[in-house]
mmCIF file of C-alpha atoms in Angstrom:
data_model
loop_
_atom_site.group_PDB
_atom_site.id
_atom_site.type_symbol
_atom_site.label_atom_id
_atom_site.label_comp_id
_atom_site.label_asym_id
_atom_site.label_seq_id
_atom_site.Cartn_x
_atom_site.Cartn_y
_atom_site.Cartn_z
ATOM 1 C CA MET A 269 83.496 74.981 98.206
ATOM 2 C CA PRO A 270 82.317 78.538 99.001
ATOM 3 C CA VAL A 271 78.872 79.906 98.823
ATOM 4 C CA ALA A 272 78.157 81.628 95.505
ATOM 5 C CA SER A 273 76.668 84.563 97.130
ATOM 6 C CA GLU A 274 80.143 85.041 99.465
ATOM 7 C CA THR A 275 82.515 84.502 96.554
ATOM 8 C CA ILE A 276 85.024 87.187 96.611
ATOM 9 C CA PHE A 277 84.147 90.186 93.792
ATOM 10 C CA TRP A 278 88.224 91.648 92.879
ATOM 11 C CA THR A 279 87.350 94.931 91.276
ATOM 12 C CA ARG A 280 89.644 97.956 90.126
ATOM 13 C CA ASP A 281 86.670 99.937 89.463
ATOM 14 C CA PHE A 282 85.064 101.500 92.808
ATOM 15 C CA SER A 283 81.907 101.928 91.144
ATOM 16 C CA ALA A 284 81.395 98.152 91.109
ATOM 17 C CA ALA A 285 81.190 97.906 94.555
ATOM 18 C CA ALA A 286 77.718 98.885 94.785
ATOM 19 C CA ARG A 287 77.068 96.211 92.852
ATOM 20 C CA ALA A 288 79.268 93.468 94.139
ATOM 21 C CA PRO A 289 78.288 90.606 95.915
ATOM 22 C CA ARG A 290 78.450 90.716 99.675
ATOM 23 C CA ALA A 291 82.205 90.336 99.698
ATOM 24 C CA LEU A 292 84.216 92.474 97.587
ATOM 25 C CA VAL A 293 88.350 92.933 97.344
ATOM 26 C CA LEU A 294 89.114 96.719 95.655
ATOM 27 C CA LEU A 295 92.804 97.214 94.181
ATOM 28 C CA ALA A 296 93.304 100.751 93.939
ATOM 29 C CA ASP A 297 96.152 103.340 93.392
ATOM 30 C CA VAL A 298 95.343 106.187 95.779
ATOM 31 C CA ASP A 299 97.304 108.506 93.549
ATOM 32 C CA ASP A 300 95.050 107.957 90.548
ATOM 33 C CA PRO A 301 93.219 111.286 89.508
ATOM 34 C CA ALA A 302 89.799 109.183 89.067
ATOM 35 C CA LEU A 303 90.149 108.284 92.549
ATOM 36 C CA ARG A 304 90.769 111.888 94.118
ATOM 37 C CA GLY A 305 87.030 112.855 95.000
ATOM 38 C CA LEU A 306 86.842 109.503 97.146
ATOM 39 C CA THR A 307 90.108 109.817 98.689
ATOM 40 C CA SER A 308 89.583 113.145 99.739
ATOM 41 C CA LEU A 309 86.988 112.631 102.252
ATOM 42 C CA PRO A 310 88.026 115.031 105.450
ATOM 43 C CA PRO A 311 89.971 112.489 107.772
ATOM 44 C CA LYS A 312 88.329 111.720 111.168
ATOM 45 C CA PRO A 313 90.491 112.974 114.378
ATOM 46 C CA GLU A 314 91.645 109.089 114.801
ATOM 47 C CA ASP A 315 92.716 108.867 111.293
ATOM 48 C CA LEU A 316 94.841 112.044 111.831
ATOM 49 C CA ALA A 317 96.020 110.626 115.234
ATOM 50 C CA ARG A 318 97.331 107.595 113.460
ATOM 51 C CA ALA A 319 98.470 109.470 110.118
ATOM 52 C CA SER A 320 100.487 111.256 112.465
ATOM 53 C CA ALA A 321 103.047 107.985 112.774
ATOM 54 C CA TYR A 322 103.658 108.468 109.209
ATOM 55 C CA ARG A 323 106.473 111.261 107.314
ATOM 56 C CA ASP A 324 105.753 112.813 103.948
ATOM 57 C CA ALA A 325 104.028 110.928 101.165
ATOM 58 C CA ARG A 326 103.033 107.765 103.335
ATOM 59 C CA ARG A 327 100.744 110.107 105.802
ATOM 60 C CA GLY A 328 99.053 111.201 102.743
ATOM 61 C CA TYR A 329 98.453 107.309 101.202
ATOM 62 C CA PHE A 330 97.364 106.451 105.160
ATOM 63 C CA LEU A 331 94.677 108.976 104.832
ATOM 64 C CA ALA A 332 93.704 108.100 101.324
ATOM 65 C CA ARG A 333 93.549 104.508 102.198
ATOM 66 C CA ARG A 334 91.165 105.389 104.678
ATOM 67 C CA ALA A 335 88.587 107.330 103.239
ATOM 68 C CA LEU A 336 88.351 105.000 100.528
ATOM 69 C CA MET A 337 87.725 102.192 102.960
ATOM 70 C CA ARG A 338 85.247 104.846 104.530
ATOM 71 C CA GLN A 339 83.384 105.506 101.128
ATOM 72 C CA LEU A 340 83.244 101.623 100.432
ATOM 73 C CA VAL A 341 81.570 100.770 103.634
ATOM 74 C CA ALA A 342 79.188 103.412 103.106
ATOM 75 C CA ARG A 343 78.201 102.370 99.206
ATOM 76 C CA ARG A 344 77.841 98.724 101.265
ATOM 77 C CA LEU A 345 75.796 100.133 104.297
ATOM 78 C CA GLY A 346 73.992 102.829 102.212
ATOM 79 C CA CYS A 347 74.886 105.478 104.843
ATOM 80 C CA ALA A 348 76.980 109.002 104.336
ATOM 81 C CA ALA A 349 80.807 108.214 104.227
ATOM 82 C CA GLU A 350 81.217 110.923 106.987
ATOM 83 C CA ALA A 351 79.264 108.857 109.332
ATOM 84 C CA VAL A 352 81.748 105.567 109.018
ATOM 85 C CA THR A 353 85.021 105.631 111.403
ATOM 86 C CA ILE A 354 87.681 102.888 110.836
ATOM 87 C CA ALA A 355 88.703 101.897 114.330
ATOM 88 C CA VAL A 356 91.355 99.303 114.928
ATOM 89 C CA ASP A 357 91.214 95.973 117.348
ATOM 90 C CA ALA A 358 93.628 95.095 120.181
ATOM 91 C CA ALA A 359 96.200 93.718 117.403
ATOM 92 C CA GLY A 360 95.987 96.602 115.593
ATOM 93 C CA ALA A 361 94.348 95.737 112.584
ATOM 94 C CA PRO A 362 91.665 97.884 111.141
ATOM 95 C CA CYS A 363 87.724 97.512 111.991
ATOM 96 C CA LEU A 364 84.690 99.296 112.049
ATOM 97 C CA GLY A 365 83.983 101.759 114.736
ATOM 98 C CA SER A 366 80.829 100.872 117.057
ATOM 99 C CA ALA A 367 79.215 103.714 116.250
ATOM 100 C CA THR A 368 78.912 102.430 112.706
ATOM 101 C CA ASN A 369 75.132 100.971 112.308
ATOM 102 C CA GLY A 370 74.040 98.076 109.912
ATOM 103 C CA PRO A 371 75.135 94.810 109.598
ATOM 104 C CA GLU A 372 78.238 93.347 111.110
ATOM 105 C CA LEU A 373 81.105 93.942 108.145
ATOM 106 C CA PHE A 374 84.691 92.752 108.884
ATOM 107 C CA VAL A 375 87.819 94.910 106.385
ATOM 108 C CA SER A 376 91.462 94.364 105.868
ATOM 109 C CA ILE A 377 93.751 96.672 104.397
ATOM 110 C CA ALA A 378 97.220 96.161 102.921
ATOM 111 C CA ARG A 379 99.528 98.543 101.238
ATOM 112 C CA ARG A 380 102.778 99.377 99.221
ATOM 113 C CA GLY A 381 103.320 103.031 98.570
ATOM 114 C CA ALA A 382 100.506 104.316 96.618
ATOM 115 C CA LEU A 383 99.390 101.066 95.929
ATOM 116 C CA ALA A 384 96.484 99.247 98.045
ATOM 117 C CA VAL A 385 94.044 96.505 98.776
ATOM 118 C CA LEU A 386 90.945 97.197 100.738
ATOM 119 C CA ALA A 387 88.293 94.401 101.542
ATOM 120 C CA ILE A 388 84.805 94.273 102.964
ATOM 121 C CA ALA A 389 83.127 91.150 103.761
ATOM 122 C CA PRO A 390 80.288 89.823 106.430
ATOM 123 C CA ARG A 391 82.818 87.033 107.544
ATOM 124 C CA PRO A 392 86.502 87.814 108.800
ATOM 125 C CA ILE A 393 88.545 88.497 106.108
ATOM 126 C CA GLY A 394 91.960 89.317 105.557
ATOM 127 C CA VAL A 395 94.116 90.718 102.264
ATOM 128 C CA ASP A 396 97.681 91.291 101.733
ATOM 129 C CA LEU A 397 99.831 92.927 98.715
ATOM 130 C CA GLU A 398 103.687 92.844 97.841
ATOM 131 C CA LEU A 399 105.416 94.193 94.840
ATOM 132 C CA LEU A 400 106.601 91.725 92.102
ATOM 133 C CA GLY A 401 109.913 92.989 91.645
ATOM 134 C CA PRO A 402 113.724 91.719 90.897
ATOM 135 C CA PRO A 403 114.304 88.225 92.849
ATOM 136 C CA GLU A 404 115.685 88.634 96.163
ATOM 137 C CA ALA A 405 116.978 86.201 99.157
ATOM 138 C CA ILE A 406 114.097 84.189 100.170
ATOM 139 C CA PRO A 407 113.712 84.099 104.081
ATOM 140 C CA THR A 408 113.397 80.423 104.719
ATOM 141 C CA ALA A 409 113.188 80.937 108.404
ATOM 142 C CA VAL A 410 109.254 81.761 107.409
ATOM 143 C CA LEU A 411 108.421 78.958 105.619
ATOM 144 C CA HIS A 412 106.979 75.739 106.279
ATOM 145 C CA ASP A 413 109.527 72.594 105.413
ATOM 146 C CA ALA A 414 107.155 71.392 102.437
ATOM 147 C CA GLU A 415 107.109 75.062 100.910
ATOM 148 C CA ALA A 416 111.322 75.358 101.512
ATOM 149 C CA GLN A 417 111.020 72.105 99.741
ATOM 150 C CA HIS A 418 108.644 73.432 96.807
ATOM 151 C CA LEU A 419 110.907 76.311 96.247
ATOM 152 C CA ALA A 420 114.300 74.649 96.262
ATOM 153 C CA PRO A 421 114.238 73.023 92.621
ATOM 154 C CA MET A 422 113.162 76.516 90.958
ATOM 155 C CA ASP A 423 114.943 79.038 89.325
ATOM 156 C CA ALA A 424 115.616 82.479 91.158
ATOM 157 C CA VAL A 425 112.659 84.224 89.172
ATOM 158 C CA ALA A 426 110.511 81.592 89.375
ATOM 159 C CA GLN A 427 111.331 80.922 93.631
ATOM 160 C CA HIS A 428 110.624 84.501 94.015
ATOM 161 C CA ARG A 429 107.038 84.579 92.163
ATOM 162 C CA ALA A 430 106.096 81.614 94.211
ATOM 163 C CA PHE A 431 107.462 82.524 97.319
ATOM 164 C CA LEU A 432 104.914 86.279 97.131
ATOM 165 C CA GLU A 433 102.179 84.087 96.516
ATOM 166 C CA ILE A 434 103.332 82.137 99.604
ATOM 167 C CA TRP A 435 103.593 84.724 101.732
ATOM 168 C CA THR A 436 100.545 86.891 100.687
ATOM 169 C CA LEU A 437 98.558 84.072 101.173
ATOM 170 C CA LYS A 438 99.875 83.200 104.551
ATOM 171 C CA GLU A 439 99.433 87.413 106.010
ATOM 172 C CA ALA A 440 96.164 87.352 104.706
ATOM 173 C CA TYR A 441 95.089 84.528 106.538
ATOM 174 C CA LEU A 442 96.630 85.831 109.646
ATOM 175 C CA LYS A 443 95.037 88.863 109.259
ATOM 176 C CA ALA A 444 91.551 87.329 108.939
ATOM 177 C CA LEU A 445 92.303 85.229 112.338
ATOM 178 C CA ARG A 446 92.887 88.825 113.843
ATOM 179 C CA THR A 447 96.247 87.453 114.986
ATOM 180 C CA GLY A 448 99.105 88.821 112.533
ATOM 181 C CA LEU A 449 102.817 87.857 112.913
ATOM 182 C CA THR A 450 102.326 87.324 116.416
ATOM 183 C CA ARG A 451 101.702 83.579 115.187
ATOM 184 C CA GLU A 452 104.571 82.012 113.626
ATOM 185 C CA PRO A 453 104.193 81.960 109.821
ATOM 186 C CA ALA A 454 106.197 78.688 109.285
ATOM 187 C CA GLU A 455 103.256 76.965 111.126
ATOM 188 C CA ILE A 456 100.958 77.783 107.917
ATOM 189 C CA GLU A 457 101.679 75.716 104.704
ATOM 190 C CA VAL A 458 100.311 77.094 101.656
ATOM 191 C CA ARG A 459 99.992 74.424 98.890
ATOM 192 C CA ARG A 460 99.251 75.147 95.256
ATOM 193 C CA GLU A 461 97.281 72.181 93.848
ATOM 194 C CA LYS A 462 96.680 72.743 89.902
ATOM 195 C CA ALA A 463 94.630 75.529 90.376
ATOM 196 C CA GLN A 464 93.299 75.324 93.837
ATOM 197 C CA ILE A 465 95.100 76.867 96.878
ATOM 198 C CA ARG A 466 94.945 74.790 100.111
ATOM 199 C CA LEU A 467 95.958 76.043 103.394
ATOM 200 C CA TYR A 468 97.254 74.047 106.562
ATOM 201 C CA ASP A 469 97.641 75.299 109.915
ATOM 202 C CA ARG A 470 99.857 73.389 112.411
ATOM 203 C CA GLY A 471 99.489 70.245 109.913
ATOM 204 C CA ARG A 472 95.609 70.613 110.171
ATOM 205 C CA PRO A 473 93.741 71.598 107.111
ATOM 206 C CA VAL A 474 91.865 74.759 106.754
ATOM 207 C CA VAL A 475 88.598 75.202 105.040
ATOM 208 C CA PRO A 476 88.295 79.316 104.458
ATOM 209 C CA ALA A 477 85.161 80.437 102.456
ATOM 210 C CA THR A 478 87.474 81.745 99.770
ATOM 211 C CA CYS A 479 91.528 81.615 99.280
ATOM 212 C CA GLU A 480 92.573 83.420 96.033
ATOM 213 C CA SER A 481 95.694 85.026 94.929
ATOM 214 C CA ARG A 482 96.052 87.763 92.076
ATOM 215 C CA ARG A 483 98.613 89.223 90.150
ATOM 216 C CA GLU A 484 97.658 92.844 88.846
ATOM 217 C CA THR A 485 99.722 95.427 86.989
ATOM 218 C CA PHE A 486 99.535 99.483 87.883
ATOM 219 C CA GLY A 487 101.419 101.892 85.465
ATOM 220 C CA GLY A 488 104.319 99.136 85.255
ATOM 221 C CA LYS A 489 104.275 97.811 88.455
ATOM 222 C CA THR A 490 103.198 93.928 89.293
ATOM 223 C CA VAL A 491 101.488 93.340 92.548
ATOM 224 C CA VAL A 492 100.781 89.934 94.190
ATOM 225 C CA ALA A 493 97.606 89.991 95.950
ATOM 226 C CA ALA A 494 96.120 87.589 98.192
ATOM 227 C CA CYS A 495 92.752 87.045 99.984
ATOM 228 C CA VAL A 496 91.634 84.991 102.583
ATOM 229 C CA MET A 497 87.690 84.862 103.759
ATOM 230 C CA LEU A 498 87.225 82.171 106.635
#
């Protein structure tokens, strides 16, 4: 069971970050005018360099996400957001730059267009986000055999929803491991047993501090978000 002080605090309210427990997940629409003062933080040179890989609105979304993450970290560390640097590790995942002082923090970011989920925690953490739209063909190659059997009898709508929960939890777990999709997703099994989610890695049970999935609606768009903290 997770320690109470390290249970993930989910919020859509940035101001709650200062009051949150040590592990926080923020769901945000970076186009929200209420966040404009936070997402317009002047970018660091390294942010601009990475943003150059994006075009059109995606470049702006990237810079807004980076600014919002720097603001979150600053709230947690009690420092100026201008002093916070978001770097990338060897796997290309976001991490705090070495110049950032304070207790060790782990970060994770996922996005779909202007919608984003950002996490900070004292332990390795991963988040993922997918839009819940019309049913699509399920990429069965990423499923564990037991997952495929679980989904098979469902109708198309239920199958699509269940798959997105499975997929986002797998992605979140692999991000927390800092391996990303260098691992084979089919090696990971997600089981929902009543209200509890369980993870198995190559058949072995994983006991994360937190393993959670949520559905949230932003302006008519429903997202499936997942978070795993090791």
